[in-house]
mmCIF file of C-alpha atoms in Angstrom:
data_model
loop_
_atom_site.group_PDB
_atom_site.id
_atom_site.type_symbol
_atom_site.label_atom_id
_atom_site.label_comp_id
_atom_site.label_asym_id
_atom_site.label_seq_id
_atom_site.Cartn_x
_atom_site.Cartn_y
_atom_site.Cartn_z
ATOM 1 C CA MET A 260 13.401 85.761 -55.803
ATOM 2 C CA ARG A 261 13.348 81.980 -55.788
ATOM 3 C CA SER A 262 16.193 80.438 -53.925
ATOM 4 C CA GLY A 263 18.478 78.982 -56.622
ATOM 5 C CA SER A 264 16.839 80.374 -59.517
ATOM 6 C CA GLY A 265 18.675 81.594 -62.710
ATOM 7 C CA GLY A 266 21.728 80.263 -61.489
ATOM 8 C CA VAL A 267 22.084 83.001 -58.812
ATOM 9 C CA ARG A 268 23.758 82.018 -55.462
ATOM 10 C CA PRO A 269 21.261 83.686 -53.043
ATOM 11 C CA ARG A 270 22.181 85.506 -49.808
ATOM 12 C CA VAL A 271 20.052 85.074 -46.273
ATOM 13 C CA LEU A 272 18.991 87.928 -44.332
ATOM 14 C CA VAL A 273 19.051 87.327 -40.663
ATOM 15 C CA ILE A 274 17.488 89.707 -38.687
ATOM 16 C CA GLY A 275 18.081 90.111 -35.126
ATOM 17 C CA GLY A 276 20.981 88.854 -36.731
ATOM 18 C CA TYR A 277 23.535 89.660 -33.604
ATOM 19 C CA GLY A 278 21.108 88.987 -30.514
ATOM 20 C CA ALA A 279 21.329 86.192 -28.353
ATOM 21 C CA VAL A 280 19.604 83.656 -31.202
ATOM 22 C CA GLY A 281 20.318 85.714 -34.095
ATOM 23 C CA ALA A 282 24.400 85.724 -33.358
ATOM 24 C CA ALA A 283 24.473 81.717 -33.418
ATOM 25 C CA ALA A 284 22.141 81.631 -36.604
ATOM 26 C CA THR A 285 24.572 83.925 -38.160
ATOM 27 C CA SER A 286 27.594 81.945 -37.124
ATOM 28 C CA ALA A 287 26.689 78.730 -38.212
ATOM 29 C CA LEU A 288 25.293 80.143 -41.676
ATOM 30 C CA ALA A 289 28.279 82.192 -42.091
ATOM 31 C CA ARG A 290 30.256 78.449 -41.954
ATOM 32 C CA TRP A 291 28.144 76.944 -44.527
ATOM 33 C CA PHE A 292 27.608 80.217 -47.055
ATOM 34 C CA PRO A 293 30.859 82.402 -46.595
ATOM 35 C CA GLY A 294 29.689 85.804 -47.983
ATOM 36 C CA ARG A 295 26.158 85.114 -48.445
ATOM 37 C CA VAL A 296 24.823 86.101 -44.418
ATOM 38 C CA VAL A 297 23.641 89.272 -43.976
ATOM 39 C CA PRO A 298 22.970 90.101 -40.123
ATOM 40 C CA ALA A 299 20.274 92.962 -39.824
ATOM 41 C CA GLY A 300 18.569 94.309 -37.061
ATOM 42 C CA ARG A 301 17.466 97.957 -35.425
ATOM 43 C CA ASP A 302 20.682 99.242 -34.529
ATOM 44 C CA GLU A 303 22.827 100.413 -37.378
ATOM 45 C CA ALA A 304 26.287 100.414 -36.293
ATOM 46 C CA ARG A 305 25.884 96.994 -34.398
ATOM 47 C CA ALA A 306 24.761 95.422 -37.600
ATOM 48 C CA ARG A 307 27.396 97.208 -40.210
ATOM 49 C CA ARG A 308 30.173 96.365 -37.825
ATOM 50 C CA LEU A 309 29.277 92.674 -38.641
ATOM 51 C CA GLY A 310 28.851 93.665 -42.591
ATOM 52 C CA GLY A 311 25.026 93.991 -42.324
ATOM 53 C CA VAL A 312 22.229 96.352 -42.388
ATOM 54 C CA ARG A 313 19.761 98.134 -40.433
ATOM 55 C CA VAL A 314 15.936 96.730 -40.573
ATOM 56 C CA ASP A 315 13.588 97.865 -38.300
ATOM 57 C CA VAL A 316 10.865 94.935 -38.003
ATOM 58 C CA ALA A 317 8.164 97.519 -36.811
ATOM 59 C CA ALA A 318 8.204 99.596 -40.004
ATOM 60 C CA PRO A 319 5.897 99.329 -42.874
ATOM 61 C CA PRO A 320 6.544 96.402 -45.229
ATOM 62 C CA GLU A 321 6.931 98.471 -48.158
ATOM 63 C CA VAL A 322 9.773 100.546 -46.473
ATOM 64 C CA PHE A 323 11.329 97.055 -46.020
ATOM 65 C CA VAL A 324 11.150 96.064 -49.576
ATOM 66 C CA ARG A 325 12.472 99.309 -50.906
ATOM 67 C CA GLU A 326 14.943 99.965 -48.131
ATOM 68 C CA THR A 327 16.337 96.085 -47.514
ATOM 69 C CA LEU A 328 14.960 93.698 -50.375
ATOM 70 C CA GLU A 329 15.087 95.842 -53.470
ATOM 71 C CA PRO A 330 18.553 97.060 -52.577
ATOM 72 C CA LEU A 331 20.207 93.691 -51.739
ATOM 73 C CA GLY A 332 18.114 92.172 -54.675
ATOM 74 C CA ASP A 333 19.621 88.445 -53.954
ATOM 75 C CA ILE A 334 17.852 87.487 -51.147
ATOM 76 C CA GLY A 335 16.806 83.836 -51.178
ATOM 77 C CA ALA A 336 16.047 83.405 -47.144
ATOM 78 C CA VAL A 337 14.842 85.572 -44.327
ATOM 79 C CA VAL A 338 15.500 84.574 -40.640
ATOM 80 C CA PHE A 339 13.105 86.027 -38.137
ATOM 81 C CA CYS A 340 15.326 85.913 -34.678
ATOM 82 C CA VAL A 341 13.204 88.669 -33.177
ATOM 83 C CA GLU A 342 8.967 88.891 -33.488
ATOM 84 C CA PRO A 343 7.514 91.691 -35.879
ATOM 85 C CA PRO A 344 4.458 93.579 -34.818
ATOM 86 C CA ASP A 345 2.305 91.945 -37.485
ATOM 87 C CA ALA A 346 2.716 89.488 -40.559
ATOM 88 C CA GLY A 347 3.587 92.149 -42.962
ATOM 89 C CA ILE A 348 7.139 91.911 -43.674
ATOM 90 C CA ALA A 349 6.492 87.901 -43.569
ATOM 91 C CA ARG A 350 3.946 88.460 -46.340
ATOM 92 C CA ALA A 351 6.220 90.611 -48.416
ATOM 93 C CA CYS A 352 9.241 88.211 -48.173
ATOM 94 C CA LEU A 353 7.001 85.192 -49.630
ATOM 95 C CA GLU A 354 4.775 86.970 -52.165
ATOM 96 C CA ARG A 355 8.267 87.879 -53.832
ATOM 97 C CA GLY A 356 9.076 84.240 -53.652
ATOM 98 C CA VAL A 357 11.653 84.199 -50.651
ATOM 99 C CA HIS A 358 11.634 81.691 -48.000
ATOM 100 C CA VAL A 359 10.848 82.926 -44.765
ATOM 101 C CA VAL A 360 12.655 80.952 -40.993
ATOM 102 C CA ASP A 361 10.400 82.317 -38.083
ATOM 103 C CA VAL A 362 11.586 81.389 -34.596
ATOM 104 C CA GLY A 363 8.798 83.304 -32.861
ATOM 105 C CA ALA A 364 6.789 81.924 -30.222
ATOM 106 C CA SER A 365 3.441 84.113 -30.119
ATOM 107 C CA LEU A 366 0.530 82.169 -31.331
ATOM 108 C CA ARG A 367 -1.281 84.818 -32.761
ATOM 109 C CA LEU A 368 1.604 85.904 -34.838
ATOM 110 C CA LEU A 369 2.308 82.312 -36.070
ATOM 111 C CA ASP A 370 -1.174 81.586 -36.961
ATOM 112 C CA ALA A 371 -1.150 85.043 -38.749
ATOM 113 C CA VAL A 372 1.912 84.038 -40.893
ATOM 114 C CA ALA A 373 0.225 80.262 -41.479
ATOM 115 C CA ALA A 374 -2.413 82.298 -43.507
ATOM 116 C CA LEU A 375 -0.038 83.458 -45.835
ATOM 117 C CA ASP A 376 0.214 79.595 -47.476
ATOM 118 C CA ALA A 377 -1.703 80.339 -50.574
ATOM 119 C CA PRO A 378 0.457 83.555 -51.677
ATOM 120 C CA ALA A 379 3.589 81.721 -50.393
ATOM 121 C CA ARG A 380 2.401 78.464 -52.609
ATOM 122 C CA GLU A 381 1.813 80.876 -55.596
ATOM 123 C CA ALA A 382 5.305 82.646 -55.380
ATOM 124 C CA GLY A 383 7.126 79.156 -55.046
ATOM 125 C CA ALA A 384 8.501 80.201 -51.798
ATOM 126 C CA THR A 385 8.538 78.120 -47.881
ATOM 127 C CA GLY A 386 7.818 79.438 -44.937
ATOM 128 C CA VAL A 387 8.778 77.666 -41.942
ATOM 129 C CA LEU A 388 7.169 78.049 -38.400
ATOM 130 C CA SER A 389 7.669 76.721 -34.629
ATOM 131 C CA VAL A 390 11.560 77.166 -35.283
ATOM 132 C CA GLY A 391 13.690 76.825 -32.175
ATOM 133 C CA VAL A 392 13.637 75.072 -29.166
ATOM 134 C CA ALA A 393 9.967 75.595 -27.971
ATOM 135 C CA PRO A 394 8.281 75.314 -30.114
ATOM 136 C CA GLY A 395 10.774 73.807 -32.699
ATOM 137 C CA LEU A 396 12.442 70.736 -31.072
ATOM 138 C CA THR A 397 9.540 70.045 -28.929
ATOM 139 C CA ASN A 398 7.252 69.904 -31.991
ATOM 140 C CA LEU A 399 9.919 67.500 -33.762
ATOM 141 C CA LEU A 400 10.123 65.369 -30.806
ATOM 142 C CA ALA A 401 5.888 65.089 -30.375
ATOM 143 C CA ARG A 402 5.713 64.338 -33.949
ATOM 144 C CA ARG A 403 8.477 61.133 -32.799
ATOM 145 C CA ALA A 404 6.543 60.279 -30.139
ATOM 146 C CA HIS A 405 3.147 60.342 -31.995
ATOM 147 C CA GLU A 406 4.307 58.286 -34.705
ATOM 148 C CA ALA A 407 6.166 55.465 -32.248
ATOM 149 C CA VAL A 408 3.088 55.376 -30.181
ATOM 150 C CA GLY A 409 0.590 54.685 -33.265
ATOM 151 C CA GLY A 410 -1.356 57.780 -33.094
ATOM 152 C CA ALA A 411 -1.284 59.478 -29.416
ATOM 153 C CA GLU A 412 -4.167 60.674 -27.708
ATOM 154 C CA ARG A 413 -2.249 63.058 -25.469
ATOM 155 C CA LEU A 414 0.869 64.408 -25.300
ATOM 156 C CA ASP A 415 2.713 66.183 -22.173
ATOM 157 C CA LEU A 416 5.365 68.728 -23.204
ATOM 158 C CA THR A 417 7.748 69.427 -19.818
ATOM 159 C CA LEU A 418 10.681 72.529 -20.671
ATOM 160 C CA LEU A 419 13.088 73.072 -18.079
ATOM 161 C CA PHE A 420 15.228 76.232 -18.717
ATOM 162 C CA GLY A 421 18.223 77.455 -16.831
ATOM 163 C CA SER A 422 17.916 80.689 -14.702
ATOM 164 C CA GLY A 423 21.641 81.316 -14.876
ATOM 165 C CA GLU A 424 21.330 81.476 -19.181
ATOM 166 C CA ARG A 425 21.497 85.178 -20.859
ATOM 167 C CA HIS A 426 18.373 85.432 -22.621
ATOM 168 C CA GLY A 427 17.872 88.200 -24.635
ATOM 169 C CA VAL A 428 15.235 91.143 -23.969
ATOM 170 C CA ASP A 429 12.525 89.772 -26.349
ATOM 171 C CA ALA A 430 12.517 86.332 -25.251
ATOM 172 C CA LEU A 431 12.211 87.669 -21.672
ATOM 173 C CA ARG A 432 9.223 90.032 -22.437
ATOM 174 C CA TRP A 433 7.634 87.484 -23.999
ATOM 175 C CA THR A 434 8.514 85.219 -20.942
ATOM 176 C CA LEU A 435 6.691 87.658 -18.687
ATOM 177 C CA ALA A 436 3.743 88.374 -20.603
ATOM 178 C CA ASN A 437 2.538 85.174 -20.864
ATOM 179 C CA LEU A 438 3.187 84.406 -16.964
ATOM 180 C CA ALA A 439 0.978 87.633 -16.306
ATOM 181 C CA GLU A 440 -1.719 84.969 -17.738
ATOM 182 C CA PRO A 441 -3.845 83.022 -15.854
ATOM 183 C CA GLU A 442 -3.221 78.954 -15.844
ATOM 184 C CA PRO A 443 -5.218 77.499 -18.844
ATOM 185 C CA PRO A 444 -8.602 75.768 -17.726
ATOM 186 C CA GLY A 445 -8.420 72.184 -16.927
ATOM 187 C CA ALA A 446 -4.774 72.035 -16.901
ATOM 188 C CA ARG A 447 -2.603 71.066 -13.762
ATOM 189 C CA PRO A 448 1.099 70.964 -12.661
ATOM 190 C CA LEU A 449 2.721 67.323 -13.182
ATOM 191 C CA ARG A 450 5.558 66.008 -11.512
ATOM 192 C CA VAL A 451 8.163 65.176 -14.387
ATOM 193 C CA THR A 452 11.710 63.500 -14.107
ATOM 194 C CA LEU A 453 14.193 65.466 -16.613
ATOM 195 C CA PRO A 454 17.493 63.632 -17.462
ATOM 196 C CA GLY A 455 20.395 64.995 -15.723
ATOM 197 C CA TYR A 456 18.626 67.226 -12.709
ATOM 198 C CA GLY A 457 18.081 64.701 -9.949
ATOM 199 C CA ALA A 458 14.717 64.198 -8.205
ATOM 200 C CA ALA A 459 11.293 64.817 -10.299
ATOM 201 C CA ARG A 460 10.399 68.494 -10.565
ATOM 202 C CA THR A 461 6.744 70.512 -10.885
ATOM 203 C CA ALA A 462 6.570 71.865 -14.290
ATOM 204 C CA HIS A 463 3.372 74.274 -14.474
ATOM 205 C CA PRO A 464 1.226 74.820 -17.741
ATOM 206 C CA PHE A 465 2.282 77.533 -19.617
ATOM 207 C CA PRO A 466 1.195 79.090 -23.072
ATOM 208 C CA PHE A 467 3.996 77.745 -25.263
ATOM 209 C CA SER A 468 2.213 77.719 -28.808
ATOM 210 C CA ASP A 469 3.398 74.349 -29.539
ATOM 211 C CA GLN A 470 0.553 72.802 -27.725
ATOM 212 C CA PHE A 471 -2.198 74.634 -30.063
ATOM 213 C CA THR A 472 -0.334 74.093 -33.205
ATOM 214 C CA LEU A 473 0.260 70.204 -32.300
ATOM 215 C CA VAL A 474 -3.538 69.537 -31.906
ATOM 216 C CA ARG A 475 -3.769 70.667 -35.629
ATOM 217 C CA THR A 476 -0.733 69.816 -37.222
ATOM 218 C CA LEU A 477 -0.593 65.797 -35.752
ATOM 219 C CA GLY A 478 -4.526 65.739 -34.729
ATOM 220 C CA VAL A 479 -3.763 64.759 -30.803
ATOM 221 C CA PRO A 480 -6.804 65.402 -28.915
ATOM 222 C CA SER A 481 -5.129 66.961 -25.789
ATOM 223 C CA VAL A 482 -1.387 68.418 -25.706
ATOM 224 C CA THR A 483 -0.200 70.551 -22.713
ATOM 225 C CA THR A 484 2.933 72.163 -22.330
ATOM 226 C CA ARG A 485 4.496 72.727 -18.766
ATOM 227 C CA LEU A 486 7.549 75.171 -17.537
ATOM 228 C CA CYS A 487 10.076 74.848 -14.699
ATOM 229 C CA LEU A 488 13.350 76.449 -14.039
ATOM 230 C CA ASP A 489 16.629 74.711 -13.010
ATOM 231 C CA SER A 490 15.935 76.584 -9.556
ATOM 232 C CA HIS A 491 13.114 74.813 -7.616
ATOM 233 C CA ALA A 492 12.905 78.145 -5.239
ATOM 234 C CA LEU A 493 12.353 80.645 -8.636
ATOM 235 C CA THR A 494 9.990 77.974 -9.850
ATOM 236 C CA ALA A 495 7.740 77.982 -7.014
ATOM 237 C CA ALA A 496 8.380 81.949 -6.610
ATOM 238 C CA LEU A 497 7.346 82.729 -9.953
ATOM 239 C CA PHE A 498 4.594 80.561 -10.509
ATOM 240 C CA ALA A 499 3.517 81.614 -6.776
ATOM 241 C CA LEU A 500 3.167 85.378 -8.168
ATOM 242 C CA ARG A 501 1.049 84.008 -11.005
ATOM 243 C CA ARG A 502 -1.733 82.560 -8.913
ATOM 244 C CA THR A 503 -1.894 85.850 -6.738
ATOM 245 C CA GLY A 504 -2.402 88.047 -10.092
ATOM 246 C CA ALA A 505 1.297 90.095 -8.973
ATOM 247 C CA VAL A 506 2.912 89.838 -12.050
ATOM 248 C CA ARG A 507 -0.651 90.266 -14.417
ATOM 249 C CA ALA A 508 -1.176 93.534 -12.551
ATOM 250 C CA VAL A 509 2.335 94.812 -13.081
ATOM 251 C CA ALA A 510 2.414 93.393 -16.476
ATOM 252 C CA ARG A 511 -0.585 95.444 -17.225
ATOM 253 C CA ARG A 512 1.283 98.889 -16.701
ATOM 254 C CA PRO A 513 1.958 100.783 -20.078
ATOM 255 C CA GLY A 514 5.970 99.782 -21.251
ATOM 256 C CA ALA A 515 6.291 97.626 -17.487
ATOM 257 C CA PRO A 516 7.078 94.629 -19.710
ATOM 258 C CA ARG A 517 9.663 95.897 -21.892
ATOM 259 C CA ALA A 518 11.229 97.731 -18.430
ATOM 260 C CA MET A 519 10.965 94.210 -16.349
ATOM 261 C CA ALA A 520 12.807 92.406 -19.239
ATOM 262 C CA ALA A 521 15.426 94.981 -19.925
ATOM 263 C CA ALA A 522 16.127 95.200 -16.137
ATOM 264 C CA LEU A 523 16.328 91.079 -16.220
ATOM 265 C CA HIS A 524 18.720 90.827 -18.899
ATOM 266 C CA ARG A 525 21.277 92.960 -16.825
ATOM 267 C CA VAL A 526 21.013 90.935 -13.756
ATOM 268 C CA ARG A 527 22.417 87.397 -13.696
ATOM 269 C CA LEU A 528 20.025 84.843 -11.624
ATOM 270 C CA GLY A 529 21.567 82.145 -9.802
ATOM 271 C CA GLY A 530 21.479 78.824 -11.560
ATOM 272 C CA GLY A 531 22.843 77.321 -14.695
ATOM 273 C CA ASP A 532 22.565 77.636 -18.442
ATOM 274 C CA GLY A 533 21.036 74.140 -19.163
ATOM 275 C CA PHE A 534 17.904 73.114 -20.521
ATOM 276 C CA ALA A 535 15.854 69.787 -20.458
ATOM 277 C CA VAL A 536 12.759 69.196 -22.846
ATOM 278 C CA ARG A 537 10.927 65.517 -22.623
ATOM 279 C CA VAL A 538 7.614 64.783 -24.662
ATOM 280 C CA ASP A 539 5.289 62.189 -23.583
ATOM 281 C CA ALA A 540 2.841 60.600 -25.451
ATOM 282 C CA ARG A 541 0.378 58.366 -24.556
ATOM 283 C CA GLY A 542 -1.593 55.801 -27.301
ATOM 284 C CA HIS A 543 -5.101 55.129 -27.346
ATOM 285 C CA GLY A 544 -7.313 52.886 -25.406
ATOM 286 C CA PRO A 545 -6.680 50.947 -22.342
ATOM 287 C CA HIS A 546 -3.464 49.362 -22.891
ATOM 288 C CA ALA A 547 -2.166 52.589 -24.761
ATOM 289 C CA ARG A 548 1.695 52.369 -25.645
ATOM 290 C CA ARG A 549 3.581 55.140 -23.441
ATOM 291 C CA VAL A 550 6.361 56.785 -25.079
ATOM 292 C CA ALA A 551 8.994 59.341 -23.716
ATOM 293 C CA TYR A 552 11.506 61.218 -25.434
ATOM 294 C CA ALA A 553 13.862 64.091 -23.673
ATOM 295 C CA LEU A 554 16.873 66.401 -24.922
ATOM 296 C CA THR A 555 18.975 68.356 -22.840
ATOM 297 C CA GLY A 556 21.824 70.812 -23.336
ATOM 298 C CA ARG A 557 23.106 73.565 -22.577
ATOM 299 C CA GLU A 558 22.135 77.478 -23.594
ATOM 300 C CA GLN A 559 19.010 77.209 -25.077
ATOM 301 C CA SER A 560 18.986 80.772 -27.498
ATOM 302 C CA ARG A 561 22.421 79.454 -29.107
ATOM 303 C CA VAL A 562 20.555 75.948 -29.819
ATOM 304 C CA THR A 563 17.388 77.977 -31.074
ATOM 305 C CA GLY A 564 19.749 79.542 -33.651
ATOM 306 C CA LEU A 565 21.409 76.630 -34.437
ATOM 307 C CA VAL A 566 17.891 75.125 -35.307
ATOM 308 C CA ALA A 567 16.815 78.051 -37.309
ATOM 309 C CA ALA A 568 20.386 77.959 -39.228
ATOM 310 C CA HIS A 569 19.612 74.071 -40.151
ATOM 311 C CA VAL A 570 16.412 75.036 -41.392
ATOM 312 C CA ALA A 571 17.682 78.133 -43.606
ATOM 313 C CA ARG A 572 20.546 75.644 -44.909
ATOM 314 C CA GLU A 573 17.915 73.312 -46.150
ATOM 315 C CA LEU A 574 15.859 76.179 -47.642
ATOM 316 C CA LEU A 575 19.118 77.802 -49.243
ATOM 317 C CA THR A 576 20.538 74.227 -50.545
ATOM 318 C CA GLY A 577 17.110 73.337 -52.624
ATOM 319 C CA GLY A 578 15.342 71.508 -49.808
ATOM 320 C CA PRO A 579 12.291 70.664 -49.028
ATOM 321 C CA SER A 580 10.640 71.374 -52.436
ATOM 322 C CA ALA A 581 6.993 72.303 -50.217
ATOM 323 C CA PRO A 582 5.874 75.543 -51.349
ATOM 324 C CA GLY A 583 3.764 77.015 -48.757
ATOM 325 C CA VAL A 584 3.940 77.712 -44.940
ATOM 326 C CA HIS A 585 4.604 75.170 -42.520
ATOM 327 C CA HIS A 586 5.296 74.321 -38.876
ATOM 328 C CA ILE A 587 8.380 72.458 -38.740
ATOM 329 C CA GLU A 588 6.953 69.049 -37.653
ATOM 330 C CA GLN A 589 4.953 69.100 -40.888
ATOM 331 C CA LEU A 590 7.760 68.527 -43.433
ATOM 332 C CA PRO A 591 9.989 65.363 -43.122
ATOM 333 C CA ALA A 592 12.964 66.692 -44.334
ATOM 334 C CA PHE A 593 13.203 68.232 -41.016
ATOM 335 C CA ALA A 594 12.715 64.970 -39.016
ATOM 336 C CA GLY A 595 16.586 64.359 -38.536
ATOM 337 C CA ILE A 596 16.970 68.282 -37.545
ATOM 338 C CA VAL A 597 17.404 66.841 -33.615
ATOM 339 C CA GLU A 598 20.258 64.737 -34.617
ATOM 340 C CA ALA A 599 21.882 67.293 -36.965
ATOM 341 C CA VAL A 600 21.791 69.933 -33.966
ATOM 342 C CA ALA A 601 23.037 67.462 -31.282
ATOM 343 C CA ALA A 602 25.917 66.992 -33.928
ATOM 344 C CA ASP A 603 26.540 70.282 -34.901
ATOM 345 C CA ALA A 604 26.230 71.725 -30.947
ATOM 346 C CA GLY A 605 29.205 69.475 -29.600
ATOM 347 C CA ASP A 606 30.423 72.367 -26.915
ATOM 348 C CA LEU A 607 26.729 72.823 -25.908
ATOM 349 C CA GLY A 608 26.613 69.098 -24.886
ATOM 350 C CA VAL A 609 22.973 68.294 -26.838
ATOM 351 C CA LYS A 610 21.774 64.714 -26.373
ATOM 352 C CA LEU A 611 18.490 63.032 -26.941
ATOM 353 C CA HIS A 612 16.946 60.397 -24.794
ATOM 354 C CA GLU A 613 14.629 57.539 -25.422
ATOM 355 C CA LEU A 614 13.326 57.566 -21.986
ATOM 356 C CA ARG A 615 10.870 54.254 -22.460
#
C-alpha cells in the first residue's frame, strides 16, 4: 500500500529491529510514530517481546508476502537492518507500493535493488539505498564536498571505526568477507588526520560500496574509500594479514566468516566506540579547489540506525515525492540528514567539521 493513502496511518516494519542497528532505528521511529512500529527478525521470541513479528529474510518472497505483508496489511515502509540474500523481498515491497529503506552495504545487493527502479515508479513506491554511516553519511558528505568544489575530479573517503564497539554479527561478517579481498588495483594507503584522533593515521583501501556508486550518482571520475581502526596496532595487523592472504584462506572455508564474526561479537577488543568519517574533494584543473568535511561521534551502529529512522520518517510523512529507487545522496530532501542526526544524537557526540 502507498504511504498515507486513503487516510490510513501506515506502520513501518523494521527487519532486524532488535539488533545493533535495528534497535536504534526502532527506538527512534517509536518516538515519532507511537504504536506504528513493528520490529521483526528471525528470532521470534525476541521480536514478539518487543511487540513485533517473525521475519526470515532468507525465506522466499511469496512467504514474506503471505505471512507478513498481507496479515499486517497497513505497512507503509520496510526498513532493512539486515542484509537479505537477494532483492526478492525488496521487490515484493516496492511492487506493492511499500517504501524500502536499506542499510545494506554489499554492492551486489545494492545494484540488484537499484534495478527495481521501474516497478517502484509504477507502484508509486520509493526505495532509498546507501543508508547509514558508510555508505550513507559518507555519500551525503561526498555530495556536499563535490558541490563545494564545483564538481570534483577526485574524492577520498576515510573511515575510522572504534575497535571496542559491539558490532552486530552481520556487520562483522561483511567486514571479514571484504577484508579477505585483495586491495583494489591502483589504490594505495593514505595518511590522513581525523578530528579528535591526534596524529595522522594510515587508512587502507577497502571495498565499501560508496566508492563505486558515487562514480555513477555524482559523475566523479575517481573515488576511493579507505579504512582504519582507532588502534594503530590492530589496523596494521589486520591489513598485514590481508596482504599475506591469510584472512582470505580462512574465509574460503565453508561457514568460516559467520563463525569468525560470531566469535568476534562475543569478544571485546581493546579500543573505544568512537568513529570518524572524512571526505576530501579535489576539483578539476591545476589550481583546483580542495574541500574536506569530517563527522565524528560514538557508536556508529546506533548512528546507522538513526540515519535509517530519519529516512523512514521522511517517507512516512509524505516526502520526498520521488517514486523509484535512489541512493541517499540523489534525493535533495535528505541533504540535511547529517545535521538532523547530529542534533538527534546528542548523547553520541555526533559533530560535523568543515576542515578547509
